[in-house]
Coordinates of C-alpha atoms in Angstrom, one line a residue:
Chain A
X1235 CA -22.8 24.2 -19.0
X1236 CA -22.7 26.7 -16.3
X1237 CA -24.0 26.5 -12.8
X1238 CA -26.2 23.6 -13.4
X1239 CA -27.1 23.2 -9.7
X1240 CA -30.5 21.9 -10.6
X1241 CA -31.4 19.8 -13.6
X1242 CA -33.6 22.3 -15.4
X1243 CA -32.6 25.8 -16.2
X1244 CA -35.2 28.3 -14.8
X1245 CA -35.3 30.1 -18.1
X1246 CA -34.1 28.7 -21.4
X1247 CA -33.8 30.6 -24.6
X1248 CA -33.5 28.3 -27.6
X1249 CA -32.5 29.7 -31.0
X1250 CA -34.4 32.9 -30.4
X1251 CA -34.8 34.8 -33.7
X1252 CA -36.8 38.0 -34.2
X1253 CA -37.5 39.7 -37.5
X1254 CA -39.1 43.1 -37.4
X1255 CA -41.1 44.2 -40.5
X1256 CA -40.1 47.8 -41.2
X1257 CA -40.8 50.1 -44.1
X1258 CA -37.4 49.5 -45.5
X1259 CA -37.8 45.7 -45.4
X1260 CA -37.2 43.0 -42.8
X1261 CA -34.9 43.7 -40.0
X1262 CA -33.2 40.8 -38.3
X1263 CA -32.9 42.0 -34.7
X1264 CA -31.7 38.9 -33.0
X1265 CA -30.5 35.8 -34.6
X1266 CA -30.5 32.3 -33.1
X1267 CA -29.8 33.4 -29.5
X1268 CA -29.5 30.6 -27.0
X1269 CA -29.1 31.0 -23.3
X1270 CA -29.8 29.0 -20.2
X1271 CA -30.4 30.9 -17.0
X1272 CA -30.5 28.9 -13.7
X1273 CA -32.8 29.4 -10.8
X1274 CA -31.6 32.3 -8.5
X1275 CA -29.0 33.4 -11.0
X1276 CA -28.4 37.0 -11.9
X1277 CA -27.5 37.3 -15.5
X1278 CA -26.6 40.6 -17.2
X1279 CA -26.8 41.2 -20.9
X1280 CA -24.4 43.8 -22.3
X1281 CA -23.6 44.8 -25.9
X1282 CA -23.4 47.7 -28.3
X1283 CA -26.6 49.6 -29.0
X1284 CA -28.8 47.9 -31.5
X1285 CA -27.6 44.5 -30.6
X1286 CA -31.1 43.4 -29.8
X1287 CA -30.7 43.2 -26.0
X1288 CA -34.1 44.8 -25.4
X1289 CA -35.7 42.7 -28.1
X1290 CA -34.3 39.5 -26.5
X1291 CA -35.6 40.6 -23.0
X1292 CA -39.1 41.6 -24.3
X1293 CA -39.3 38.2 -26.0
X1294 CA -38.3 36.5 -22.8
X1295 CA -41.1 38.4 -21.0
X1296 CA -43.7 37.3 -23.6
X1297 CA -44.5 40.9 -24.6
X1298 CA -43.0 40.2 -28.0
X1299 CA -43.3 37.1 -30.0
X1300 CA -40.3 35.3 -31.5
X1301 CA -40.1 34.7 -35.2
X1302 CA -38.3 31.5 -34.6
X1303 CA -37.1 29.6 -31.5
X1304 CA -38.6 29.5 -28.1
X1305 CA -38.4 30.7 -24.5
X1306 CA -39.1 28.1 -21.8
X1307 CA -39.9 29.0 -18.3
X1308 CA -39.6 26.0 -16.0
X1309 CA -39.7 23.9 -19.1
X1310 CA -42.9 25.4 -20.4
X1311 CA -43.0 27.7 -23.4
X1312 CA -43.7 31.4 -22.8
X1313 CA -46.3 32.5 -25.3
X1314 CA -47.4 35.7 -23.6
X1315 CA -47.1 37.7 -20.4
X1316 CA -47.2 35.6 -17.3
X1317 CA -47.3 36.6 -13.6
X1318 CA -44.3 34.4 -13.0
X1319 CA -42.3 37.1 -14.7
X1320 CA -41.9 40.7 -13.5
X1321 CA -40.7 43.4 -15.7
X1322 CA -38.8 46.6 -14.8
X1323 CA -38.7 49.1 -17.7
X1324 CA -36.2 51.6 -18.9
X1325 CA -38.0 54.4 -17.3
X1326 CA -39.7 54.0 -14.0
X1327 CA -42.9 53.8 -16.1
X1328 CA -45.2 54.8 -13.2
X1329 CA -48.7 55.9 -14.1
X1330 CA -48.6 59.7 -13.5
X1331 CA -52.3 59.9 -12.6
X1332 CA -51.9 57.4 -9.7
X1333 CA -50.3 58.0 -6.4
X1334 CA -47.6 55.6 -5.2
X1335 CA -50.0 53.3 -3.5
X1336 CA -52.3 53.1 -6.5
X1337 CA -49.3 52.5 -8.7
X1338 CA -48.2 49.6 -6.6
X1339 CA -51.7 48.3 -6.6
X1340 CA -51.9 48.5 -10.4
X1341 CA -50.7 44.9 -11.2
X1342 CA -53.2 43.5 -8.7
X1343 CA -56.1 45.4 -10.2
X1344 CA -55.1 44.0 -13.6
X1345 CA -54.7 40.4 -12.2
X1346 CA -57.8 40.7 -10.1
X1347 CA -55.9 39.6 -6.9
X1348 CA -55.2 41.2 -3.5
X1349 CA -51.7 42.3 -2.6
X1350 CA -49.8 40.7 0.3
X1351 CA -49.8 43.8 2.4
X1352 CA -47.1 42.6 4.7
X1353 CA -44.7 41.9 1.8
X1354 CA -45.5 45.1 0.0
X1355 CA -45.0 47.1 3.2
X1356 CA -41.7 45.3 3.8
X1357 CA -40.6 46.1 0.3
X1358 CA -41.6 49.8 0.7
X1359 CA -39.7 49.9 3.9
X1360 CA -36.6 48.4 2.5
X1361 CA -36.4 50.8 -0.4
X1362 CA -37.2 53.7 1.9
X1363 CA -40.5 54.6 0.5
X1364 CA -42.7 54.1 3.6
X1365 CA -45.0 57.0 4.1
X1366 CA -44.8 58.1 0.5
X1367 CA -48.0 56.2 -0.5
X1368 CA -50.0 59.3 -1.2
X1369 CA -47.3 61.0 -3.3
X1370 CA -47.7 61.3 -7.1
X1371 CA -44.8 60.3 -9.4
X1372 CA -44.0 63.9 -10.3
X1373 CA -43.4 64.6 -6.6
X1374 CA -40.8 61.8 -6.4
X1375 CA -37.1 62.0 -7.5
X1376 CA -35.9 59.8 -10.3
X1377 CA -34.3 57.3 -7.9
X1378 CA -37.5 57.1 -5.8
X1379 CA -39.5 56.5 -8.9
X1380 CA -37.3 53.7 -10.0
X1381 CA -37.4 52.2 -6.5
X1382 CA -41.2 52.4 -6.6
X1383 CA -41.1 50.6 -10.0
X1384 CA -38.9 47.9 -8.4
X1385 CA -41.4 47.5 -5.5
X1386 CA -44.2 47.3 -8.0
X1387 CA -42.4 44.5 -10.0
X1388 CA -41.6 42.5 -6.9
X1389 CA -44.9 43.1 -5.2
X1390 CA -46.6 40.1 -6.8
X1391 CA -43.6 37.8 -6.2
X1392 CA -42.6 36.8 -9.7
X1393 CA -40.0 34.1 -9.8
X1394 CA -38.2 35.8 -12.6
X1395 CA -37.3 39.5 -12.8
X1396 CA -36.5 41.0 -16.1
X1397 CA -34.9 44.4 -16.0
X1398 CA -34.5 46.5 -19.1
X1399 CA -31.8 49.1 -18.4
X1400 CA -33.6 50.0 -15.2
X1401 CA -31.1 52.5 -13.9
X1402 CA -29.9 54.0 -17.1
X1403 CA -31.5 57.4 -16.4
X1404 CA -30.2 57.7 -12.9
X1405 CA -27.0 59.6 -11.8
X1406 CA -24.0 57.5 -10.9
X1407 CA -24.5 57.6 -7.1
X1408 CA -28.2 56.8 -7.2
X1409 CA -27.3 54.0 -9.6
X1410 CA -24.8 52.4 -7.2
X1411 CA -27.3 52.7 -4.4
X1412 CA -29.9 51.0 -6.5
X1413 CA -27.4 48.2 -7.4
X1414 CA -26.8 47.6 -3.7
X1415 CA -30.5 47.6 -3.1
X1416 CA -31.1 45.0 -5.8
X1417 CA -28.4 42.8 -4.4
X1418 CA -29.7 43.2 -0.8
X1419 CA -33.3 42.2 -1.8
X1420 CA -32.0 39.4 -3.9
X1421 CA -29.9 38.0 -1.0
X1422 CA -32.9 38.1 1.1
X1423 CA -35.3 36.5 -1.3
X1424 CA -33.4 35.1 -4.3
X1425 CA -35.2 35.3 -7.6
X1426 CA -33.9 34.8 -11.1
X1427 CA -32.9 38.1 -12.5
X1428 CA -32.0 39.0 -16.1
X1429 CA -30.7 42.6 -16.4
X1430 CA -29.9 44.6 -19.5
X1431 CA -27.4 47.4 -18.9
X1432 CA -25.0 49.7 -20.7
X1433 CA -22.8 49.8 -17.6
X1434 CA -20.3 47.0 -17.4
X1435 CA -19.5 48.0 -13.8
X1436 CA -23.2 47.5 -12.9
X1437 CA -23.2 44.1 -14.7
X1438 CA -20.1 43.0 -12.8
X1439 CA -21.4 44.2 -9.5
X1440 CA -24.7 42.4 -9.8
X1441 CA -24.2 39.4 -12.0
X1442 CA -23.3 35.8 -11.7
X1443 CA -22.7 35.8 -15.4
X1444 CA -22.5 38.4 -18.1
X1445 CA -23.7 37.8 -21.6
X1446 CA -22.1 39.9 -24.3
X1447 CA -24.2 40.3 -27.5
X1448 CA -22.9 41.1 -30.9
X1449 CA -24.0 44.1 -33.0
X1450 CA -27.1 43.6 -35.2
X1451 CA -28.2 40.9 -35.8
X1452 CA -27.8 40.2 -32.1
X1453 CA -26.2 37.0 -31.2
X1454 CA -24.6 35.7 -28.0
X1455 CA -21.0 36.5 -28.6
X1456 CA -19.6 35.4 -25.3
X1457 CA -20.5 34.7 -21.7
X1458 CA -18.3 35.7 -18.7
X1459 CA -18.6 34.2 -15.3
X1460 CA -18.4 36.6 -12.3
X1461 CA -17.3 34.8 -9.2
X1462 CA -17.0 37.4 -6.5
X1463 CA -18.3 36.7 -3.1
X1464 CA -21.6 38.2 -2.0
X1465 CA -22.6 40.5 -0.6
X1466 CA -20.3 42.5 -2.9
X1467 CA -19.0 45.6 -1.5
X1468 CA -18.3 48.7 -3.5
X1469 CA -14.6 48.1 -2.6
X1470 CA -14.3 45.0 -4.8
X1471 CA -15.1 47.3 -7.7
X1472 CA -11.7 48.8 -7.3
X1473 CA -9.8 45.5 -7.5
X1474 CA -7.6 44.4 -10.4
X1475 CA -9.9 41.4 -11.2
X1476 CA -12.8 43.7 -11.8
X1477 CA -10.7 46.1 -13.7
X1478 CA -9.4 43.3 -16.0
X1479 CA -12.8 41.9 -16.5
X1480 CA -14.3 45.3 -17.3
X1481 CA -11.5 45.9 -19.9
X1482 CA -11.9 42.5 -21.5
X1483 CA -15.6 43.0 -22.0
X1484 CA -15.1 46.6 -23.2
X1485 CA -12.5 45.6 -25.7
X1486 CA -14.7 42.7 -26.9
X1487 CA -17.5 45.1 -27.6
X1488 CA -15.3 47.7 -29.2
X1489 CA -13.7 45.1 -31.5
X1490 CA -17.1 43.8 -32.6
X1491 CA -18.3 47.3 -33.4
X1492 CA -15.2 47.8 -35.5
X1493 CA -15.6 44.8 -37.7
X1494 CA -19.3 45.1 -38.5
X1495 CA -21.0 43.1 -39.8
X1496 CA -20.2 40.6 -37.2
X1497 CA -19.4 37.1 -38.4
X1498 CA -22.0 34.5 -37.5
X1499 CA -21.4 33.4 -33.9
X1500 CA -21.5 29.7 -33.2
X1501 CA -25.0 28.9 -32.2
X1502 CA -24.2 27.8 -28.8
X1503 CA -24.3 28.4 -25.1
X1504 CA -20.6 28.0 -24.4
X1505 CA -19.6 30.3 -21.6
X1506 CA -16.2 31.9 -22.2
X1507 CA -13.5 30.2 -20.2
X1508 CA -12.8 32.6 -17.5
Chain B
X783 CA -67.4 87.2 0.8
X784 CA -65.3 89.8 2.5
X785 CA -64.2 91.0 -1.0
X786 CA -67.7 92.4 -1.5
X787 CA -67.1 94.7 1.5
X788 CA -63.8 95.9 -0.1
X789 CA -65.6 97.6 -3.0
X790 CA -67.4 100.6 -1.5
X791 CA -67.5 102.3 -4.9
X792 CA -70.0 99.8 -6.2
X793 CA -73.5 100.8 -5.4
X794 CA -74.2 98.0 -3.0
X795 CA -76.8 95.5 -4.4
X796 CA -76.6 96.7 -8.0
X797 CA -73.3 95.1 -8.7
X798 CA -74.2 91.6 -7.6
X799 CA -74.0 90.2 -11.1
X800 CA -70.6 91.7 -12.0
X801 CA -69.3 90.7 -8.7
X802 CA -69.7 87.0 -9.2
X803 CA -67.9 87.2 -12.5
X804 CA -65.1 89.0 -11.0
X805 CA -64.5 86.5 -8.2
X806 CA -64.5 83.7 -10.7
X807 CA -62.1 85.5 -13.0
X808 CA -59.6 86.1 -10.3
X809 CA -59.9 82.4 -9.2
X810 CA -59.0 81.4 -12.7
X811 CA -56.2 83.8 -13.6
X812 CA -54.3 83.3 -10.4
X813 CA -54.4 79.6 -10.9
X814 CA -54.0 77.5 -7.7
X815 CA -55.5 79.9 -5.2
X816 CA -55.1 83.7 -4.8
X817 CA -51.7 84.3 -3.5
X818 CA -52.1 87.4 -1.4
X819 CA -54.5 90.1 -0.3
X820 CA -52.6 92.6 -2.4
X821 CA -53.4 90.5 -5.5
X822 CA -57.1 90.5 -4.7
X823 CA -57.0 94.2 -4.1
X824 CA -55.2 94.9 -7.4
X825 CA -57.7 92.8 -9.4
X826 CA -60.6 94.6 -7.7
X827 CA -59.1 98.1 -8.2
X828 CA -58.6 97.5 -11.9
X829 CA -62.2 96.2 -12.2
X830 CA -63.5 99.3 -10.3
X831 CA -61.5 101.6 -12.6
X832 CA -62.8 100.0 -15.7
X833 CA -66.4 99.9 -14.6
X834 CA -66.3 103.2 -12.9
X835 CA -64.4 104.8 -15.8
X836 CA -67.0 103.5 -18.3
X837 CA -69.8 105.0 -16.1
X838 CA -68.0 108.3 -15.8
X839 CA -67.1 108.5 -19.6
X840 CA -70.7 107.7 -20.6
X841 CA -71.9 110.5 -18.2
X842 CA -69.4 113.0 -19.4
X843 CA -70.1 112.5 -23.1
X844 CA -73.8 112.0 -22.6
X845 CA -73.9 108.9 -24.6
X846 CA -77.6 108.0 -25.3
X847 CA -78.9 104.9 -23.5
X848 CA -79.8 103.2 -26.8
X849 CA -76.2 103.4 -28.0
X850 CA -74.6 102.1 -24.7
X851 CA -76.3 102.1 -21.3
X852 CA -74.3 102.9 -18.2
X853 CA -73.1 100.1 -16.0
X854 CA -75.3 101.3 -13.2
X855 CA -78.4 101.1 -15.5
X856 CA -77.4 97.6 -16.6
X857 CA -77.0 96.5 -13.0
X858 CA -80.4 98.0 -12.1
X859 CA -82.1 96.4 -15.1
X860 CA -80.5 93.1 -14.1
X861 CA -82.0 93.3 -10.6
X862 CA -85.5 94.6 -11.6
X863 CA -85.9 92.4 -14.7
X864 CA -84.4 89.3 -13.3
X865 CA -87.7 87.7 -12.3
X866 CA -88.8 88.1 -16.0
X867 CA -85.5 86.8 -17.4
X868 CA -85.1 83.9 -15.0
X869 CA -87.5 81.5 -16.7
X870 CA -85.8 82.1 -20.0
X871 CA -82.4 81.3 -18.4
X872 CA -84.1 78.1 -17.3
X873 CA -85.2 77.2 -20.9
X874 CA -81.7 77.9 -22.3
X875 CA -80.1 75.8 -19.6
X876 CA -82.5 72.9 -20.4
X877 CA -81.5 73.1 -24.1
X878 CA -77.9 73.3 -23.2
X879 CA -77.9 70.5 -20.7
X880 CA -80.0 68.1 -22.9
X881 CA -78.1 68.9 -26.1
X882 CA -74.7 68.7 -24.5
X883 CA -75.5 65.5 -22.7
X884 CA -76.5 63.9 -26.0
X885 CA -73.6 65.4 -28.0
X886 CA -70.9 64.8 -25.4
X887 CA -72.0 61.2 -24.9
X888 CA -72.1 60.4 -28.6
X889 CA -68.8 62.3 -29.1
X890 CA -67.0 60.5 -26.3
X891 CA -68.2 57.0 -27.3
X892 CA -67.3 57.7 -31.0
X893 CA -63.9 59.0 -30.1
X894 CA -63.1 56.0 -27.9
X895 CA -64.3 53.5 -30.5
X896 CA -62.9 55.2 -33.6
X897 CA -59.4 55.6 -32.2
X898 CA -59.2 51.9 -31.7
X899 CA -59.4 51.4 -35.5
X900 CA -57.0 53.6 -37.3
X901 CA -58.5 52.7 -40.7
X902 CA -62.0 53.7 -39.7
X903 CA -60.6 56.9 -38.1
X904 CA -59.1 57.9 -41.4
X905 CA -62.5 57.5 -43.2
X906 CA -64.5 59.2 -40.5
X907 CA -62.2 62.2 -39.7
X908 CA -63.1 64.4 -42.7
X909 CA -66.8 64.3 -41.8
X910 CA -66.0 65.1 -38.2
X911 CA -63.9 68.0 -39.3
X912 CA -66.8 69.1 -41.5
X913 CA -69.1 69.0 -38.5
X914 CA -66.6 70.9 -36.4
X915 CA -66.0 73.7 -38.9
X916 CA -69.6 74.1 -40.2
X917 CA -71.5 76.4 -37.9
X918 CA -74.5 74.3 -36.8
X919 CA -76.5 77.4 -36.6
X920 CA -76.8 77.2 -40.3
X921 CA -79.0 74.1 -39.9
X922 CA -81.4 75.7 -37.4
X923 CA -83.9 77.1 -40.0
X924 CA -84.0 73.7 -41.5
X925 CA -84.5 72.0 -38.1
X926 CA -87.3 74.5 -37.3
X927 CA -89.0 73.6 -40.5
X928 CA -88.9 69.9 -39.6
X929 CA -89.4 70.1 -35.8
X930 CA -91.3 73.3 -35.2
X931 CA -90.5 76.1 -32.7
X932 CA -90.1 73.9 -29.6
X933 CA -87.1 72.5 -27.8
X934 CA -86.3 69.9 -30.4
X935 CA -84.5 71.9 -33.1
X936 CA -82.4 73.7 -30.4
X937 CA -81.4 70.6 -28.5
X938 CA -80.4 69.0 -31.8
X939 CA -78.4 72.0 -32.8
X940 CA -76.6 72.1 -29.4
X941 CA -75.8 68.3 -29.7
X942 CA -74.5 68.8 -33.3
X943 CA -72.4 71.7 -32.2
X944 CA -70.9 70.3 -29.0
X945 CA -70.6 66.6 -30.0
X946 CA -67.9 67.0 -32.7
X947 CA -65.9 69.4 -30.4
X948 CA -65.9 66.8 -27.6
X949 CA -65.1 64.1 -30.1
X950 CA -62.2 65.7 -31.8
X951 CA -60.5 66.6 -28.5
X952 CA -61.2 63.3 -26.9
X953 CA -59.9 61.5 -29.9
X954 CA -56.6 63.4 -29.6
X955 CA -56.5 62.2 -26.0
X956 CA -57.2 58.6 -26.9
X957 CA -54.6 58.7 -29.6
X958 CA -51.8 59.6 -27.2
X959 CA -50.5 56.2 -27.0
X960 CA -47.7 55.6 -24.5
X961 CA -46.3 52.3 -25.6
X962 CA -44.4 51.9 -22.3
X963 CA -47.5 52.2 -20.2
X964 CA -49.4 49.8 -22.4
X965 CA -46.6 47.3 -22.3
X966 CA -46.6 47.7 -18.5
X967 CA -50.2 46.8 -18.3
X968 CA -49.7 44.0 -20.8
X969 CA -46.9 42.5 -18.8
X970 CA -49.5 41.9 -16.0
X971 CA -51.7 40.2 -18.6
X972 CA -54.1 43.1 -19.1
X973 CA -56.9 42.6 -21.7
X974 CA -57.7 45.2 -24.4
X975 CA -60.6 46.3 -22.3
X976 CA -58.4 46.7 -19.2
X977 CA -55.8 48.6 -21.2
X978 CA -58.5 50.9 -22.3
X979 CA -60.0 51.6 -18.9
X980 CA -56.8 51.6 -16.9
X981 CA -54.4 53.2 -19.3
X982 CA -55.9 54.9 -22.3
X983 CA -58.9 56.5 -20.7
X984 CA -57.0 58.1 -17.8
X985 CA -54.3 59.2 -20.2
X986 CA -57.0 60.9 -22.4
X987 CA -58.7 62.5 -19.4
X988 CA -57.0 65.9 -19.6
X989 CA -57.9 66.2 -23.3
X990 CA -61.5 65.0 -22.6
X991 CA -61.9 67.8 -20.2
X992 CA -60.7 70.3 -22.8
X993 CA -63.2 68.8 -25.2
X994 CA -66.1 69.0 -22.7
X995 CA -65.2 72.6 -22.0
X996 CA -65.0 73.7 -25.6
X997 CA -68.0 71.7 -26.5
X998 CA -70.2 73.1 -23.8
X999 CA -69.2 76.7 -24.7
X1000 CA -70.0 76.0 -28.3
X1001 CA -73.3 74.4 -27.1
X1002 CA -74.1 77.7 -25.3
X1003 CA -73.4 79.7 -28.4
X1004 CA -75.5 77.5 -30.5
X1005 CA -78.4 77.4 -28.1
X1006 CA -78.5 81.2 -27.9
X1007 CA -78.1 81.5 -31.6
X1008 CA -80.9 79.0 -32.3
X1009 CA -83.2 80.9 -29.9
X1010 CA -82.6 84.1 -31.9
X1011 CA -83.7 82.4 -35.1
X1012 CA -87.1 81.5 -33.9
X1013 CA -89.4 80.3 -31.1
X1014 CA -90.7 82.6 -28.3
X1015 CA -88.5 81.6 -25.4
X1016 CA -84.9 81.4 -24.2
X1017 CA -82.2 84.0 -23.5
X1018 CA -81.5 84.4 -27.2
X1019 CA -85.2 85.3 -27.8
X1020 CA -84.9 87.9 -25.0
X1021 CA -82.0 89.5 -26.8
X1022 CA -83.9 89.9 -30.1
X1023 CA -87.0 91.0 -28.2
X1024 CA -85.3 93.6 -26.0
X1025 CA -83.2 95.0 -28.9
X1026 CA -86.3 95.3 -31.1
X1027 CA -87.9 97.4 -28.3
X1028 CA -84.6 99.3 -27.8
X1029 CA -84.6 98.3 -24.1
X1030 CA -80.8 98.4 -24.0
X1031 CA -80.2 98.1 -20.2
X1032 CA -82.3 94.9 -20.3
X1033 CA -80.5 93.8 -23.4
X1034 CA -77.1 94.2 -21.7
X1035 CA -78.4 92.5 -18.5
X1036 CA -79.1 89.4 -20.6
X1037 CA -75.6 89.7 -22.2
X1038 CA -74.2 89.9 -18.7
X1039 CA -76.1 86.7 -17.7
X1040 CA -74.7 84.9 -20.7
X1041 CA -71.1 86.0 -19.9
X1042 CA -71.5 84.8 -16.4
X1043 CA -73.0 81.5 -17.6
X1044 CA -70.0 81.1 -19.9
X1045 CA -67.6 81.8 -17.2
X1046 CA -69.3 79.4 -14.8
X1047 CA -69.1 76.6 -17.4
X1048 CA -65.4 77.4 -17.8
X1049 CA -64.8 77.4 -14.1
X1050 CA -66.7 74.1 -13.7
X1051 CA -64.5 72.3 -16.1
X1052 CA -61.4 74.0 -14.9
X1053 CA -62.1 72.8 -11.4
X1054 CA -63.1 69.3 -12.6
X1055 CA -59.9 69.2 -14.7
X1056 CA -57.8 70.3 -11.7
X1057 CA -59.4 67.6 -9.5
X1058 CA -59.1 64.7 -11.9
X1059 CA -56.4 65.6 -14.4
X1060 CA -54.0 67.7 -12.4
X1061 CA -51.2 65.1 -12.8
X1062 CA -50.6 66.7 -16.1
X1063 CA -49.1 70.2 -15.9

């Protein structure tokens, strides 16, 4: 097992299977996925489109229910959304009729609690959004919107942050900036992060481990450990190690796409020897 | 109010009615505020040309008053007859407000409830469409038979005309489901009730305003129409009464009041929409 610095994994996915009922019959989206994520670990999930990455993440968050298997948070099953888990969506997903302050206040209105003003202000400060509280989403750039979404997700201090292709819609430079920001915030106040991404570079820059998923039905095909020192600078991204790892993962995904349907992966949590 | 000074061609005092309408029109067409003095001037110049031109042409061709009265005569009638017309304006407003309040409330509640149950919606929609497409004026004679010549048949007709309009538009708004925003609310553990008030309702608001606007204009139409059918009061009754006595300037003065009323309703909802639903372009 990887990184077992404490006895319990923070988040444990056991034999997660999800079948969607569609018009054309049942669709097996993910098939017996198992994965242990340790406390304060950043894990990325990559894989070809349609490999059930988003399905897996939504099941982890409790927004979707598994057909079989279970998700355990601190050893307790996740049966629905919990405030221990914060979700960052594909788009910034801000409410357009609320200004920035009201958007950040939204989780607290739903939960019926009061925000920790000091913490929220610190977050806003850190992402460079102080003084923008009265602005509406349409007045903010894509990067600013996504930063606001990050603040909103962190505002109520969840112990797990699930990010569903959070920076996919941003341009390359804004994306790198966001990656550095996530690492910076994480170094300051480590949480457990699970990140879905299409960018292997992003996965390498941020993660402790990278999970590669197979094409539909999604299974855990392999897990790669990423052992670079933190804080990671943008320079390490130009090293041979990163280049090799990127290519290994890329080739793995391409090969899987070529020989569809994928052969059943062993139902296991074995990390690839790396 | 300085615009009033900028139109010396208008016989001061006579043009008060038209003036209000003009100001509102310009406020609408130029969207978020009038851009420049030149724009205001252009709008006013065109208005003066149209009104002045009509006056001039009617004079040149000696069009008899019972065919089409001159703008100046209409303006004069509006001023002199206004004290006599005013109570009727009040009656019409009472019918409109009461009927619209009932219709809009029922329409909104129905829209909110029905859109939560797609199956019920499928069953109910044909009847709502029937209510939207059938002119409720057709029912007025029947309502008068049942309720007499008072307020009741008119208020009922207004409610029947405006309610379905509000409902059908509001339902369109409530049906605009943004799965992402609902998932967001759910990720914080939102209840169905919270999702409705915090996500669905605000998302539907722009369409609700459209529904309220269309509904109230339809309500005005129906109120005036119902007044023309029977009962001795209301602006619609004034129209039939003045035309039967061939008092055309007075007749057109009432028409002018109705136009202004319609525009004011439009402006009201336009401004409300701008204030509460401006997040949507």
